[in-house]
């Protein structure tokens, strides 16, 4: 149940019509100031987000449903699809024992975002905020390993200086030590863990990397993000869906990001599988900075942007096609 608000209705996101009416009446009123507060003044962590409200975990360990106060969320240069995201720190006020209102948003240390699908160029979807580590989850097969998505996550994470690991799940399904399409990432010094939620391979090393941290698990649908978190936490946490037997693709079983509490102040975030990761807030000419293996090339030294030229030494590198695809999408 939504908490009932008895104050100024223009403050509320779920009452858009009334809000518009009231604001048009009071046009001369100055804009409310954005309330961004330092971390120390926040008292709760956003653990789940719904269209008009979110669930928070308070510092006194209670789970409370909260509504948003409109004035708290002035738009920034890039409009966000939702007022808060999982991992946000907020200041809440209780309206009743189970419900509250968000009074202010704490300044974020980082945010992992993509272009919001089906919205304008300037609208973004923030997958999570205040992240210590991004765990990009992929699978050896069903669905097939997808380097394009891994590269996009790497660029987005590097843009926000978020450390990253690559978890290649379903390692129980590969039996021969043939060359692996993820080998290129170990050359780039990205920690790779070949793991299996099914038989537990690699789970202890993964635990070592993520304990005590806020870690967001991202990747395509069906790669086993929820299965991994279930294995790590040794309890039921949410639905796990069979992949489609014909296409080998996941069925988008997890539908919203959720923060799960792990050992020793760990906060692990399960996210829904994504189809596309459109990069946002990036200049095409700066893209080479995100492909460290390009930097040493002679053509880079000569100012080459690695697009539409036969003199380019980047052609033939493993991630060249990824680079071109991302460049063109920008
Ligand atoms: N063989 C094998 N199957 C696995 C492994 N991990 C998960 N699966 C299976 O993969 C399918 C998808 O698992 P989920 O955990 O729902 O995948 P997800 O990444 O959370 O998917 P979305 O929520 O749709 O994004 C299920 O049938 C799991 O049983 C694994 O290590 N090995
Ligand atoms: Mg899932
Ligand atoms: Zn070049």
Short mmCIF file of C-alpha atoms and ligand atoms in Angstrom, two decimals:
data_model
loop_
_atom_site.label_atom_id
_atom_site.label_comp_id
_atom_site.label_asym_id
_atom_site.label_seq_id
_atom_site.Cartn_x
_atom_site.Cartn_y
_atom_site.Cartn_z
CA UNK A 1 0.00 0.00 0.00
CA UNK A 2 1.19 3.50 -0.83
CA UNK A 3 1.48 5.77 2.17
CA UNK A 4 -1.10 8.56 2.05
CA UNK A 5 0.32 12.01 1.85
CA UNK A 6 -1.57 14.84 3.50
CA UNK A 7 0.66 17.77 2.64
CA UNK A 8 1.35 19.71 -0.49
CA UNK A 9 0.28 17.51 -3.41
CA UNK A 10 2.58 19.12 -5.95
CA UNK A 11 5.40 17.38 -4.14
CA UNK A 12 4.31 13.96 -5.32
CA UNK A 13 5.28 12.07 -8.37
CA UNK A 14 2.26 9.81 -8.30
CA UNK A 15 -0.11 12.71 -8.60
CA UNK A 16 1.17 14.13 -11.90
CA UNK A 17 -2.13 15.69 -13.01
CA UNK A 18 -2.72 17.60 -9.81
CA UNK A 19 0.94 18.55 -9.69
CA UNK A 20 0.75 20.12 -13.17
CA UNK A 21 -2.42 22.00 -12.26
CA UNK A 22 -0.95 23.39 -9.07
CA UNK A 23 2.37 24.33 -10.60
CA UNK A 24 0.71 26.18 -13.44
CA UNK A 25 -1.29 28.17 -10.87
CA UNK A 26 1.85 29.03 -8.93
CA UNK A 27 4.16 29.75 -11.85
CA UNK A 28 5.87 32.66 -10.10
CA UNK A 29 7.01 30.47 -7.23
CA UNK A 30 10.75 29.93 -7.30
CA UNK A 31 11.96 26.40 -8.03
CA UNK A 32 12.57 24.33 -4.93
CA UNK A 33 16.24 23.75 -4.27
CA UNK A 34 17.69 20.36 -4.90
CA UNK A 35 18.36 18.60 -1.65
CA UNK A 36 21.57 16.69 -1.98
CA UNK A 37 23.15 15.81 1.31
CA UNK A 38 26.48 14.37 2.43
CA UNK A 39 26.59 10.62 3.09
CA UNK A 40 26.77 11.11 6.88
CA UNK A 41 23.35 12.79 6.90
CA UNK A 42 21.60 9.91 5.17
CA UNK A 43 19.80 7.27 7.20
CA UNK A 44 18.74 4.59 4.71
CA UNK A 45 19.80 2.58 1.68
CA UNK A 46 17.52 2.16 -1.34
CA UNK A 47 17.15 -1.59 -1.86
CA UNK A 48 14.36 -1.80 -4.43
CA UNK A 49 12.69 0.66 -6.79
CA UNK A 50 9.09 0.67 -8.02
CA UNK A 51 7.38 3.17 -10.34
CA UNK A 52 6.10 5.52 -7.64
CA UNK A 53 7.90 4.40 -4.56
CA UNK A 54 10.92 2.49 -3.34
CA UNK A 55 11.91 0.18 -0.54
CA UNK A 56 14.70 1.26 1.78
CA UNK A 57 16.72 -0.45 4.50
CA UNK A 58 17.14 1.98 7.36
CA UNK A 59 20.30 2.20 9.42
CA UNK A 60 18.22 0.75 12.27
CA UNK A 61 17.64 -2.29 10.05
CA UNK A 62 14.00 -1.81 9.11
CA UNK A 63 12.57 -2.18 5.64
CA UNK A 64 10.29 0.74 4.79
CA UNK A 65 8.30 1.69 1.69
CA UNK A 66 8.91 5.30 0.75
CA UNK A 67 7.40 7.82 -1.60
CA UNK A 68 9.36 10.56 -3.34
CA UNK A 69 9.16 14.23 -2.62
CA UNK A 70 9.25 15.94 -6.01
CA UNK A 71 11.42 18.84 -4.93
CA UNK A 72 14.20 16.46 -3.95
CA UNK A 73 14.78 15.39 -7.52
CA UNK A 74 15.53 18.29 -9.80
CA UNK A 75 16.67 17.14 -13.21
CA UNK A 76 20.36 17.16 -13.93
CA UNK A 77 21.95 17.54 -17.38
CA UNK A 78 21.04 13.91 -18.07
CA UNK A 79 17.50 13.12 -16.99
CA UNK A 80 17.17 9.92 -15.01
CA UNK A 81 14.36 7.47 -15.66
CA UNK A 82 13.66 7.00 -12.00
CA UNK A 83 14.18 9.40 -9.06
CA UNK A 84 16.40 6.98 -7.12
CA UNK A 85 18.20 3.76 -7.87
CA UNK A 86 19.35 0.74 -5.90
CA UNK A 87 22.40 1.60 -3.85
CA UNK A 88 21.38 5.22 -3.32
CA UNK A 89 21.72 6.62 0.18
CA UNK A 90 18.77 8.76 1.25
CA UNK A 91 17.34 10.64 4.19
CA UNK A 92 13.86 9.45 5.03
CA UNK A 93 11.14 10.55 7.41
CA UNK A 94 8.64 8.05 8.73
CA UNK A 95 4.97 8.69 7.96
CA UNK A 96 3.82 5.53 9.71
CA UNK A 97 5.72 2.53 11.14
CA UNK A 98 5.94 0.92 7.68
CA UNK A 99 6.02 3.87 5.35
CA UNK A 100 8.02 7.00 4.82
CA UNK A 101 9.03 9.83 2.58
CA UNK A 102 12.41 10.53 1.01
CA UNK A 103 13.52 13.99 2.09
CA UNK A 104 16.92 14.08 0.44
CA UNK A 105 19.30 12.13 -1.73
CA UNK A 106 22.91 11.68 -0.72
CA UNK A 107 25.67 12.68 -3.13
CA UNK A 108 26.68 9.58 -5.07
CA UNK A 109 30.23 8.34 -5.32
CA UNK A 110 29.40 6.87 -8.74
CA UNK A 111 26.54 5.56 -10.85
CA UNK A 112 26.41 2.88 -13.52
CA UNK A 113 24.10 4.03 -16.29
CA UNK A 114 23.02 3.40 -19.82
CA UNK A 115 20.81 5.22 -22.26
CA UNK A 116 17.21 4.61 -21.20
CA UNK A 117 15.68 2.35 -23.85
CA UNK A 118 12.84 3.97 -25.82
CA UNK A 119 13.41 7.42 -24.33
CA UNK A 120 15.14 10.50 -25.70
CA UNK A 121 18.94 10.73 -26.10
CA UNK A 122 19.23 12.64 -22.85
CA UNK A 123 17.38 10.23 -20.63
CA UNK A 124 19.36 7.62 -18.77
CA UNK A 125 18.63 4.51 -16.77
CA UNK A 126 20.86 4.29 -13.71
CA UNK A 127 21.30 0.61 -12.93
CA UNK A 128 22.85 1.21 -9.51
CA UNK A 129 24.75 3.80 -7.49
CA UNK A 130 27.61 3.87 -4.97
CA UNK A 131 29.19 0.73 -6.32
CA UNK A 132 32.49 -0.72 -5.07
CA UNK A 133 32.66 -3.37 -7.77
CA UNK A 134 30.86 -4.29 -10.96
CA UNK A 135 30.59 -8.02 -11.59
CA UNK A 136 29.87 -8.48 -15.28
CA UNK A 137 28.23 -11.86 -15.54
CA UNK A 138 28.38 -13.81 -18.79
CA UNK A 139 28.00 -17.49 -19.55
CA UNK A 140 30.13 -19.96 -21.45
CA UNK A 141 27.03 -20.98 -23.42
CA UNK A 142 23.21 -20.77 -23.31
CA UNK A 143 23.29 -17.89 -23.86
CA UNK A 144 26.56 -17.67 -25.78
CA UNK A 145 29.34 -15.47 -24.48
CA UNK A 146 28.68 -11.95 -25.74
CA UNK A 147 31.82 -9.76 -25.91
CA UNK A 148 29.87 -6.75 -27.23
CA UNK A 149 27.94 -6.36 -24.01
CA UNK A 150 31.02 -6.99 -21.86
CA UNK A 151 32.85 -4.17 -23.68
CA UNK A 152 29.99 -1.75 -23.17
CA UNK A 153 29.88 -2.51 -19.45
CA UNK A 154 33.64 -2.05 -19.27
CA UNK A 155 33.44 1.36 -20.92
CA UNK A 156 30.57 2.49 -18.68
CA UNK A 157 32.37 1.30 -15.56
CA UNK A 158 35.68 2.87 -16.53
CA UNK A 159 33.87 6.15 -17.22
CA UNK A 160 32.76 6.16 -13.58
CA UNK A 161 36.00 4.60 -12.25
CA UNK A 162 34.18 1.51 -11.01
CA UNK A 163 36.47 -1.54 -10.61
CA UNK A 164 35.26 -4.53 -12.58
CA UNK A 165 35.52 -8.31 -12.62
CA UNK A 166 34.27 -10.68 -15.28
CA UNK A 167 32.38 -13.74 -14.04
CA UNK A 168 32.06 -16.40 -16.70
CA UNK A 169 29.31 -18.62 -15.34
CA UNK A 170 28.18 -22.09 -16.47
CA UNK A 171 31.77 -23.28 -16.65
CA UNK A 172 30.35 -26.75 -15.97
CA UNK A 173 29.21 -26.71 -19.60
CA UNK A 174 32.69 -26.47 -21.17
CA UNK A 175 34.84 -29.55 -21.11
CA UNK A 176 37.70 -28.99 -23.54
CA UNK A 177 40.43 -26.42 -22.88
CA UNK A 178 39.99 -24.75 -26.27
CA UNK A 179 40.61 -21.01 -26.68
CA UNK A 180 38.06 -19.01 -24.84
CA UNK A 181 36.57 -15.78 -26.20
CA UNK A 182 37.09 -14.18 -22.77
CA UNK A 183 40.87 -14.69 -22.81
CA UNK A 184 41.29 -11.20 -24.30
CA UNK A 185 40.07 -9.68 -21.03
CA UNK A 186 42.80 -11.31 -18.97
CA UNK A 187 45.33 -9.73 -21.34
CA UNK A 188 43.65 -6.43 -20.45
CA UNK A 189 44.22 -7.22 -16.74
CA UNK A 190 40.54 -7.60 -15.96
CA UNK A 191 40.13 -10.26 -13.30
CA UNK A 192 38.27 -13.24 -14.75
CA UNK A 193 36.55 -15.92 -12.73
CA UNK A 194 35.35 -19.07 -14.44
CA UNK A 195 32.57 -20.19 -12.17
CA UNK A 196 29.48 -22.32 -11.94
CA UNK A 197 26.42 -21.64 -9.85
CA UNK A 198 25.44 -25.20 -10.61
CA UNK A 199 28.40 -27.13 -9.24
CA UNK A 200 30.05 -24.43 -7.13
CA UNK A 201 33.32 -24.12 -9.10
CA UNK A 202 34.98 -20.78 -8.38
CA UNK A 203 32.41 -19.66 -5.83
CA UNK A 204 34.97 -19.39 -2.97
CA UNK A 205 37.24 -17.12 -5.07
CA UNK A 206 34.25 -15.01 -6.06
CA UNK A 207 33.27 -14.71 -2.38
CA UNK A 208 36.76 -13.49 -1.56
CA UNK A 209 36.49 -10.73 -4.18
CA UNK A 210 33.07 -9.45 -3.15
CA UNK A 211 32.84 -9.78 0.63
CA UNK A 212 32.40 -6.48 2.45
CA UNK A 213 31.61 -4.63 -0.77
CA UNK A 214 28.64 -3.20 -2.62
CA UNK A 215 28.69 -5.24 -5.80
CA UNK A 216 26.31 -5.00 -8.73
CA UNK A 217 25.79 -8.11 -10.86
CA UNK A 218 24.93 -7.27 -14.47
CA UNK A 219 24.64 -9.09 -17.76
CA UNK A 220 22.33 -10.62 -20.32
CA UNK A 221 19.20 -12.47 -19.26
CA UNK A 222 19.74 -16.14 -18.50
CA UNK A 223 23.47 -16.01 -17.71
CA UNK A 224 22.74 -16.95 -14.11
CA UNK A 225 22.97 -13.78 -12.02
CA UNK A 226 20.18 -14.79 -9.66
CA UNK A 227 21.46 -18.38 -9.53
CA UNK A 228 24.92 -17.13 -8.53
CA UNK A 229 23.56 -14.86 -5.81
CA UNK A 230 21.45 -17.70 -4.51
CA UNK A 231 24.55 -19.90 -4.35
CA UNK A 232 26.58 -17.15 -2.67
CA UNK A 233 23.92 -16.42 -0.08
CA UNK A 234 22.82 -20.05 0.30
CA UNK A 235 19.16 -19.10 0.33
CA UNK A 236 16.19 -18.49 -1.95
CA UNK A 237 16.27 -14.92 -3.17
CA UNK A 238 14.05 -14.73 -6.22
CA UNK A 239 12.88 -16.50 -9.32
CA UNK A 240 15.28 -18.38 -11.58
CA UNK A 241 14.11 -18.93 -15.14
CA UNK A 242 14.94 -21.62 -17.66
CA UNK A 243 16.51 -20.26 -20.83
CA UNK A 244 14.50 -20.66 -24.01
CA UNK A 245 15.53 -24.04 -25.45
CA UNK A 246 15.27 -22.86 -29.07
CA UNK A 247 16.99 -19.47 -28.90
CA UNK A 248 19.30 -20.15 -25.94
CA UNK A 249 18.24 -16.80 -24.52
CA UNK A 250 17.00 -15.92 -21.04
CA UNK A 251 13.43 -15.05 -20.30
CA UNK A 252 13.97 -11.84 -18.29
CA UNK A 253 13.04 -13.52 -15.05
CA UNK A 254 14.32 -10.84 -12.67
CA UNK A 255 12.29 -7.69 -13.27
CA UNK A 256 13.87 -5.07 -11.02
CA UNK A 257 17.16 -4.40 -9.27
CA UNK A 258 17.32 -5.54 -5.68
CA UNK A 259 19.96 -5.14 -2.97
CA UNK A 260 20.66 -8.32 -1.00
CA UNK A 261 22.50 -8.34 2.30
CA UNK A 262 25.56 -10.56 2.39
CA UNK A 263 28.16 -11.30 5.08
CA UNK A 264 30.30 -8.59 6.71
CA UNK A 265 28.41 -5.57 5.40
CA UNK A 266 28.23 -6.85 1.86
CA UNK A 267 25.49 -5.48 -0.34
CA UNK A 268 25.04 -7.48 -3.50
CA UNK A 269 22.73 -6.20 -6.19
CA UNK A 270 20.84 -8.51 -8.53
CA UNK A 271 19.68 -6.76 -11.69
CA UNK A 272 17.37 -7.73 -14.55
CA UNK A 273 19.07 -9.06 -17.66
CA UNK A 274 19.47 -6.39 -20.30
CA UNK A 275 19.13 -6.68 -24.05
CA UNK A 276 21.00 -3.55 -25.01
CA UNK A 277 23.47 -1.28 -23.36
CA UNK A 278 23.42 2.10 -25.08
CA UNK A 279 26.30 4.21 -23.82
CA UNK A 280 25.48 7.76 -22.84
CA UNK A 281 27.43 10.86 -21.83
CA UNK A 282 30.50 9.90 -23.87
CA UNK A 283 32.23 11.73 -26.72
CA UNK A 284 33.07 9.47 -29.70
CA UNK A 285 36.60 10.86 -29.99
CA UNK A 286 37.35 9.86 -26.39
CA UNK A 287 36.36 6.24 -26.96
CA UNK A 288 39.96 5.11 -27.63
CA UNK A 289 40.80 5.98 -24.02
CA UNK A 290 38.57 3.08 -23.01
CA UNK A 291 40.41 0.60 -25.22
CA UNK A 292 43.85 0.53 -23.60
CA UNK A 293 45.20 -1.96 -26.15
CA UNK A 294 44.75 0.74 -28.85
CA UNK A 295 46.80 3.37 -27.06
CA UNK A 296 50.24 1.98 -27.92
CA UNK A 297 49.46 1.59 -31.62
CA UNK A 298 51.43 3.67 -34.08
CA UNK A 299 48.24 4.89 -35.74
CA UNK A 300 46.84 6.16 -32.40
CA UNK A 301 50.08 8.09 -31.91
CA UNK A 302 49.43 9.66 -35.31
CA UNK A 303 45.92 10.71 -34.20
CA UNK A 304 43.94 7.92 -35.92
CA UNK A 305 40.39 7.41 -34.64
CA UNK A 306 40.29 3.91 -36.15
CA UNK A 307 37.23 4.48 -38.29
CA UNK A 308 37.04 4.27 -42.09
CA UNK A 309 40.74 4.03 -42.77
CA UNK A 310 42.86 1.24 -44.20
CA UNK A 311 46.07 2.52 -42.56
CA UNK A 312 44.67 1.63 -39.14
CA UNK A 313 46.62 -0.82 -36.97
CA UNK A 314 43.62 -1.49 -34.74
CA UNK A 315 41.92 -3.48 -37.48
CA UNK A 316 42.36 -7.11 -36.57
CA UNK A 317 42.55 -6.57 -32.81
CA UNK A 318 40.04 -8.73 -30.94
CA UNK A 319 37.93 -5.83 -29.76
CA UNK A 320 38.08 -3.80 -32.97
CA UNK A 321 34.53 -4.61 -34.08
CA UNK A 322 33.21 -3.75 -30.62
CA UNK A 323 34.98 -0.41 -30.86
CA UNK A 324 33.46 0.34 -34.25
CA UNK A 325 29.96 -0.63 -33.10
CA UNK A 326 30.17 1.57 -30.02
CA UNK A 327 31.72 4.46 -31.97
CA UNK A 328 28.90 4.38 -34.50
CA UNK A 329 26.26 4.20 -31.77
CA UNK A 330 27.66 7.36 -30.19
N1 LIG B 1 24.53 -25.41 -16.45
C1 LIG B 1 24.37 -24.35 -15.69
N2 LIG B 1 23.17 -23.71 -15.68
C2 LIG B 1 23.05 -22.61 -14.89
C3 LIG B 1 24.13 -22.12 -14.11
N3 LIG B 1 23.70 -21.00 -13.47
C4 LIG B 1 22.42 -20.81 -13.83
N4 LIG B 1 22.02 -21.76 -14.70
C5 LIG B 1 20.69 -21.88 -15.33
O1 LIG B 1 20.51 -20.76 -16.20
C6 LIG B 1 19.14 -20.38 -16.22
C7 LIG B 1 18.99 -18.88 -15.95
O2 LIG B 1 19.38 -18.61 -14.61
P1 LIG B 1 18.96 -17.25 -13.84
O3 LIG B 1 19.68 -17.28 -12.54
O4 LIG B 1 17.49 -17.08 -13.81
O5 LIG B 1 19.60 -16.16 -14.82
P2 LIG B 1 19.56 -14.56 -14.67
O6 LIG B 1 20.87 -14.05 -15.18
O7 LIG B 1 19.20 -14.18 -13.28
O8 LIG B 1 18.42 -14.15 -15.71
P3 LIG B 1 17.45 -12.85 -15.70
O9 LIG B 1 16.87 -12.70 -14.33
O10 LIG B 1 16.43 -13.16 -16.73
O11 LIG B 1 18.31 -11.70 -16.07
C8 LIG B 1 18.44 -21.27 -15.20
O12 LIG B 1 17.84 -22.36 -15.87
C9 LIG B 1 19.56 -21.76 -14.31
O13 LIG B 1 19.29 -23.02 -13.72
C10 LIG B 1 25.36 -22.84 -14.14
O14 LIG B 1 26.36 -22.52 -13.49
N5 LIG B 1 25.42 -23.94 -14.95
MG1 LIG B 2 17.65 -13.07 -12.51
ZN1 LIG B 3 43.90 3.36 -36.09
#
